[in-house]
Short mmCIF file of C-alpha atoms in Angstrom, two decimals:
data_model
loop_
_atom_site.label_atom_id
_atom_site.label_comp_id
_atom_site.label_asym_id
_atom_site.label_seq_id
_atom_site.Cartn_x
_atom_site.Cartn_y
_atom_site.Cartn_z
CA MET A 25 21.18 28.13 13.96
CA ARG A 26 22.22 28.05 17.45
CA HIS A 27 21.99 31.08 19.78
CA ARG A 28 24.84 32.20 21.86
CA GLY A 29 24.37 30.59 25.52
CA ILE A 30 21.82 27.92 24.80
CA ALA A 31 23.17 24.55 24.87
CA CYS A 32 22.22 22.05 22.48
CA ALA A 33 19.90 19.12 23.50
CA VAL A 34 23.41 16.88 24.19
CA CYS A 35 25.36 19.87 26.19
CA ASN A 36 22.08 20.42 27.88
CA PHE A 37 21.58 16.81 29.01
CA GLN A 38 25.40 16.65 30.18
CA ARG A 39 24.77 19.59 31.77
CA LYS A 40 27.83 21.29 30.37
CA LYS A 41 28.52 24.53 28.46
CA CYS A 42 28.07 24.08 24.47
CA PRO A 43 31.28 25.08 22.49
CA GLN A 44 30.83 27.06 19.83
CA ASP A 45 32.44 23.93 17.50
CA CYS A 46 30.27 21.46 19.33
CA ILE A 47 30.00 18.47 16.82
CA LEU A 48 26.66 17.13 17.74
CA GLU A 49 24.75 20.49 17.91
CA PRO A 50 23.47 20.42 14.16
CA TYR A 51 22.21 17.06 14.73
CA PHE A 52 20.51 17.77 18.30
CA PRO A 53 19.44 21.47 18.61
CA GLN A 54 18.17 22.39 22.10
CA ASP A 55 14.56 22.14 20.90
CA HIS A 56 14.87 18.25 20.18
CA PRO A 57 15.77 16.72 23.35
CA GLN A 58 13.58 13.91 22.60
CA GLN A 59 15.39 13.06 19.25
CA PHE A 60 18.68 13.25 21.35
CA GLN A 61 17.45 10.97 24.38
CA ASN A 62 16.47 8.04 21.56
CA ALA A 63 19.74 8.42 19.72
CA HIS A 64 21.66 8.41 23.54
CA ASN A 65 19.43 5.30 24.41
CA LEU A 66 20.08 3.45 21.53
CA PHE A 67 23.75 4.25 20.60
CA GLY A 68 25.38 6.29 23.31
CA VAL A 69 26.98 9.81 22.96
CA LYS A 70 30.30 8.11 22.81
CA ASN A 71 29.44 6.09 19.81
CA MET A 72 27.96 8.70 17.73
CA LEU A 73 31.10 10.76 18.45
CA LYS A 74 33.15 7.94 17.50
CA THR A 75 30.93 7.34 14.15
CA LEU A 76 31.47 11.04 13.23
CA GLN A 77 35.31 11.15 13.86
CA ASN A 78 35.86 8.37 11.61
CA LEU A 79 34.28 9.72 8.65
CA ASP A 80 35.92 12.57 6.69
CA ASP A 81 33.30 13.59 4.34
CA GLN A 82 30.58 16.06 5.84
CA GLU A 83 27.92 14.35 3.67
CA LYS A 84 28.64 11.04 5.01
CA LYS A 85 28.61 12.43 8.44
CA ASP A 86 25.37 14.00 7.99
CA GLU A 87 23.76 10.86 6.38
CA ALA A 88 25.31 8.77 9.33
CA MET A 89 23.53 10.81 11.84
CA ARG A 90 20.52 10.96 10.00
CA ASN A 91 20.14 7.24 10.06
CA MET A 92 21.20 6.86 13.73
CA ILE A 93 18.45 9.42 14.66
CA TYR A 94 15.66 7.68 12.19
CA GLU A 95 16.60 4.23 13.67
CA ALA A 96 16.64 5.78 17.31
CA ASN A 97 13.21 7.26 16.70
CA VAL A 98 11.55 4.03 15.34
CA ARG A 99 13.37 1.92 17.95
CA ALA A 100 11.52 4.16 20.70
CA LYS A 101 8.22 3.86 18.90
CA ASP A 102 8.69 -0.03 18.57
CA PRO A 103 11.18 -1.31 21.04
CA VAL A 104 10.66 -4.68 19.99
CA GLY A 105 10.64 -4.64 16.03
CA GLY A 106 12.18 -1.25 15.17
CA CYS A 107 13.43 -0.78 11.69
CA TYR A 108 13.36 -4.72 11.11
CA ARG A 109 9.40 -4.41 11.35
CA ILE A 110 9.37 -1.89 8.87
CA VAL A 111 11.19 -3.94 6.51
CA LEU A 112 9.17 -6.89 7.00
CA GLU A 113 6.11 -4.50 6.05
CA LEU A 114 7.56 -2.94 3.07
CA GLU A 115 8.74 -6.35 1.58
CA LYS A 116 4.97 -7.68 2.54
CA GLN A 117 3.79 -4.71 0.22
CA ILE A 118 6.46 -5.63 -2.50
CA LYS A 119 5.08 -9.12 -2.76
CA MET A 120 1.57 -7.93 -2.91
CA ALA A 121 2.13 -5.48 -5.67
CA LYS A 122 4.25 -8.28 -7.58
CA ARG A 123 0.83 -10.23 -7.32
CA GLU A 124 -0.97 -7.36 -8.37
CA LEU A 125 1.22 -7.11 -11.52
CA ALA A 126 1.10 -10.46 -12.28
CA CYS A 127 -2.61 -10.55 -11.96
CA SER A 128 -2.68 -7.61 -14.42
CA ILE A 129 -0.45 -9.27 -16.72
CA LEU A 130 -2.44 -12.03 -16.95
CA ILE A 131 -5.80 -10.62 -17.23
CA THR A 132 -4.25 -8.42 -20.31
CA ARG A 133 -3.04 -11.55 -21.90
CA MET A 134 -6.34 -12.75 -22.07
CA LEU A 135 -8.02 -9.96 -23.35
CA TYR A 136 -5.75 -9.13 -26.19
#
């Protein structure tokens, strides 16, 4: 919850007073400037606002912002691979798990 007079990370970055009804404040509180910077670098404030304005349901807005923030933070850590590298790693783990399962099934069938 924001204290009066303290701008959120977005308004602080833009050097403006943070209005009481600031739409981005819940996602970028003043103590998370790097999180905002990552999202700003990847999406830009205008696109984040446009995304929020195009969604009616608050739950969808929250989910959209969670995803954008996650993707932006991952991209900041891995500028080349981003989320795609995570997907590749998960696919690799799934493939390995399927192989292990197939081996376990084969061994079980041989024993019984």
